[in-house]
Amino acid sequence: MTKKMTECKIADTDNSVLMNKATFSEDLARHFHFTLGRDKVQESHDYLYNALAITIRDRLVAQWRETRNNRRNTRRVSYISLEYLMGRALNNSVLNLGLDETVRNTLFDYCCELEEVEQAEHDAGLGNGGLGRLAACFLDSCASLALPVIGYGIRYEYGMFNQQIKNGHQLEHPDNWLRNGNPWEIAAPEKAIRVKFFGHVDVITSKSGEQYRQWNNTHDVLAVPFDMPIPGYRNEIVNTLRLWKSEATDEFDLSEFNAGSYTEAVARKNLAEQITMVLYPNDTSENGKELRLRQQYFLSSASLQDTINTYIENHGTTFDKFVEMNAFQLNDTHPSIAVAELMRLLIDDYQLSWDRAWSLTTQTMAYTNHTLLPEALEKWPVKLFEHLLPRILEIIYEINARFLKQVAVQWPGDNNKQRELSLIEEGHEPQIRMAHIAIVGSFSVNGVAALHTKLLKEGLFNNFYQLWPEKFNNKTNGVTPRRWLSHCNDTLSTLISSKIGTSWIAEFSEIQQIKAYVNDDTFQHGWRKSKEYNKKALIALVEETTGVTFDVNMMFDIQVKRIHEYKRQLLNILHVIAMYDAIRKGNTENLTPRCVLIGGKAAPGYAMAKQIIKLINNVADTINLDPKASKFLRVAFIPNYNVSSMEVICPAADLSEQISTAGKEASGTGNMKFMMNGALTIGTLDGANIEIRDAVEPENFFLFGATADQISSIRENYQPDEIINQSPILSGVMHLLESGHFNLFEPQIFDSIIQAIRDPHDMWLTAYDFDSYFAAQRQVDEVYKDQKLWTQKSILNTAASGVFSSDHTIRQYSNDIWKL
Ligand code: 26Q
């Protein structure tokens, strides 16, 4: 082993040599000409991108090995998540390794710009939205803070679907992101792990007369690890994201073969390989889909076995140091079956007693909740478990029996409490409550913003909070300032660094130092120039993808996120219609010209969300075709919103729309990206908006709408028709909608939306908040007219965004939960 390594030139080449231009350029040429066998640079840059990625990967590999070797005997955290929305890796590696100049100089010889070559990389879109991108930001921060955290996830063959807009409707296309290979991953088939499914449980009596249980006749699936390097920011640390691919085992085929059905046996391979084929594109739980449960168990089992294997290599099978050496962070309930799986592994495979296994489990598991919507809490039919995971079901029953005894001690004779807290929801079709498993099995339960955690304690999980107040804690989300400012906004970063140096990139609390320049005319001028430059880049993207022409002199008003009723893209478009109505009526004297951009994907089965997309597109078409409007208002729906498009969008925003019904958005993270890039927020008192407003001071935030504690009393006597009648502006809007103005050739298509607004049971209180939203928008108009004032507020937003760095968040996870 050692001998072989010294033969490998790159492994023992000095870091400074590896990073210099001559060596880099030589390696790039070698990979281009020999590894990939190309002679000419082609138009598409696919091969040049690949050669560049491999050249950079070589440099990561050396630091990767070093990082691993230095961590042989240290405590480590396993972050377990069904989703990682990584986006592109090339730009991130170049930034974090400090290779920018080297790469640019080298590409000069190929007559290429880095920005062109970057475009050849497909986004790694292995996530739906906030939760998946949070996992990606966290990995960047863990590596940058040199924390021993390994990410475990699934290597989906198909990531988040590509969205196309045709005649205003969303169409979904498969995202075959691995088609041209993935230069960033390294497979480790020798570390493959077996995961069991189906079969049944036998009770075995040992020679000494003890009974134990055996899960037999299982259909096993192989989990093959593919490792992706996660470089820290200029600290020579490279952490690992380990993604599992499912494969059929050989003997599975062989047994069928012996039975004489060779072809059927080979075809069966598909069943195993289906598990990691596709990401579920729902961002609220879709209950009851067997394949999804298989994904969850596959990830949990493979990741836990891998962690145990690593532990045993270093400490043997006594498990005395297991708690000292490990913690598991569960990203929502999606991998919460890990609680029962760890119990199974410790008891069945390593013969620990129940009590010992439970003690190790509940001292290592920690759970993060990301939703307050009760309908989004994950449940699985008991029947499905019986069939797919019979041994796991037994363990869940046992956990529940012991837990309900504890409940009986706390609330003697209270059957209601037993029913409410049970891991099993009784009824016609009994269901397993995954959040209950996660809470009972964890030493830490955290929400993702202050309000969210408070509402978890007071509402959704109040019973559990009464039992175990010490488990509950808040960790407000954050985003990485490397990708979300340094990389995506070069002009602003350069301006900032010209005043306060570059150390803010690694220590983002320093960003507050730019507050000193808030009244500096040249700084303000530079700030506006940077925004103008970024708007031009977004104008090009919007033009190319929608055909709509935005104007750099108008305010850029942007809402991009998953399409959901609670996020209220509908409220946004109602305001757009109100502006349009004012323009039609000639009431333009107070309007500030705007370009409104909306983007986001709807879950393919979410009919109302798809209707909302159609409405936005129809309204956009009508307004953009009206010559009276174009001076004041332009509207576009950007298709296929993803990580890479956000890197162009957030630097160009003037106004960030964060307008969810209060109490519904757990945190939001797009709100933080916009703030970092100097956008002002118009928003409700929801999720992290509250903390954003506190940080930047109320006068630099446009607040509107009902608060979370008002919502339930408003709902009691909610009469949207009356509210509409009493609001001249909203009446005008409803009149345009109901007269079919935006769907002249498609009668009735927006009826369900109109009904929803007028429904006394409208959960999202769209009509209720409209007037207050409209008024806040007029304040926005006023401030924007005073460009100096707007610029000051913009600077103050960036300056106050320090606490929304994911480094800050991860330090808290590390200090309070992980104790690294
Ligand atoms: C579950 C079961 C079956 C199929 C799909 C799912 C599923 C998948 C993804 C359920 C939920 C999600 C994603 C949720 C999500 O992104 N939540 C967001 O998390 C962010 C990070 O904490 C918060 O900022 C947002 O407020 C929250 O909506």
CSV table of C-alpha atoms and ligand atoms in Angstrom, one decimal, residues 83 128-132 134 280-287 292 296 331-334 368-371 376 378 380 448 477 562 566-567 664-671, ligand 1:
chain,number,residue,atom,x,y,z
A,83,GLU,CA,-31.8,15.3,-0.1
A,128,ASN,CA,-36.6,19.6,-3.7
A,129,GLY,CA,-35.9,22.9,-2.1
A,130,GLY,CA,-35.1,24.5,1.2
A,131,LEU,CA,-34.3,21.3,3.2
A,132,GLY,CA,-32.0,19.9,0.5
A,134,LEU,CA,-29.8,23.6,3.7
A,280,TYR,CA,-39.6,12.1,-5.1
A,281,PRO,CA,-40.5,15.6,-6.3
A,282,ASN,CA,-42.9,16.5,-3.4
A,283,ASP,CA,-41.9,18.9,-0.8
A,284,THR,CA,-44.6,17.9,1.6
A,285,SER,CA,-44.9,14.2,2.3
A,286,GLU,CA,-46.7,12.0,-0.1
A,287,ASN,CA,-48.1,9.3,2.2
A,292,ARG,CA,-40.2,6.0,-0.8
A,296,GLN,CA,-35.7,5.8,3.5
A,331,ASN,CA,-32.7,15.8,8.4
A,332,ASP,CA,-36.5,15.8,9.1
A,333,THR,CA,-38.3,12.5,9.7
A,334,HIS,CA,-37.3,11.1,6.3
A,368,THR,CA,-34.4,18.4,13.0
A,369,ASN,CA,-38.0,19.3,12.2
A,370,HIS,CA,-38.7,21.5,9.1
A,371,THR,CA,-42.4,21.8,9.0
A,376,ALA,CA,-47.0,17.2,6.1
A,378,GLU,CA,-45.0,11.6,7.7
A,380,TRP,CA,-46.7,5.0,7.1
A,448,VAL,CA,-35.1,25.9,12.2
A,477,ASN,CA,-31.0,28.2,9.5
A,562,ARG,CA,-41.3,26.0,-4.5
A,566,TYR,CA,-49.0,28.7,2.0
A,567,LYS,CA,-46.1,30.6,0.3
A,664,LYS,CA,-46.5,28.3,8.1
A,665,GLU,CA,-43.0,28.8,6.7
A,666,ALA,CA,-40.7,27.0,9.1
A,667,SER,CA,-37.7,29.3,8.3
A,668,GLY,CA,-37.0,30.1,4.7
A,669,THR,CA,-33.5,30.4,3.4
A,670,GLY,CA,-34.0,32.2,0.1
A,671,ASN,CA,-34.9,35.2,2.3
B,1,26Q,C1,-41.7,13.3,2.5
B,1,26Q,C2,-42.3,12.0,2.3
B,1,26Q,C3,-42.5,11.5,1.0
B,1,26Q,C4,-42.2,12.3,-0.1
B,1,26Q,C5,-41.7,13.6,0.1
B,1,26Q,C6,-41.4,14.1,1.4
B,1,26Q,C7,-40.8,15.4,1.6
B,1,26Q,C8,-39.7,15.8,0.8
B,1,26Q,C9,-39.1,17.1,1.0
B,1,26Q,C10,-41.3,16.3,2.5
B,1,26Q,C11,-40.7,17.6,2.7
B,1,26Q,C12,-39.6,17.9,1.9
B,1,26Q,C13,-39.0,19.3,2.0
B,1,26Q,C14,-39.3,20.2,2.9
B,1,26Q,C15,-38.6,21.5,2.9
B,1,26Q,O1,-37.8,21.8,2.1
B,1,26Q,N1,-38.9,22.3,4.0
B,1,26Q,C16,-38.2,23.6,4.1
B,1,26Q,O2,-37.0,23.4,4.9
B,1,26Q,C17,-36.3,24.6,4.9
B,1,26Q,C18,-35.0,24.3,5.6
B,1,26Q,O3,-35.2,24.2,7.0
B,1,26Q,C19,-37.1,25.7,5.6
B,1,26Q,O4,-36.3,26.9,5.4
B,1,26Q,C20,-38.4,25.9,4.9
B,1,26Q,O5,-39.2,26.8,5.6
B,1,26Q,C21,-39.1,24.6,4.8
B,1,26Q,O6,-40.4,24.7,4.1
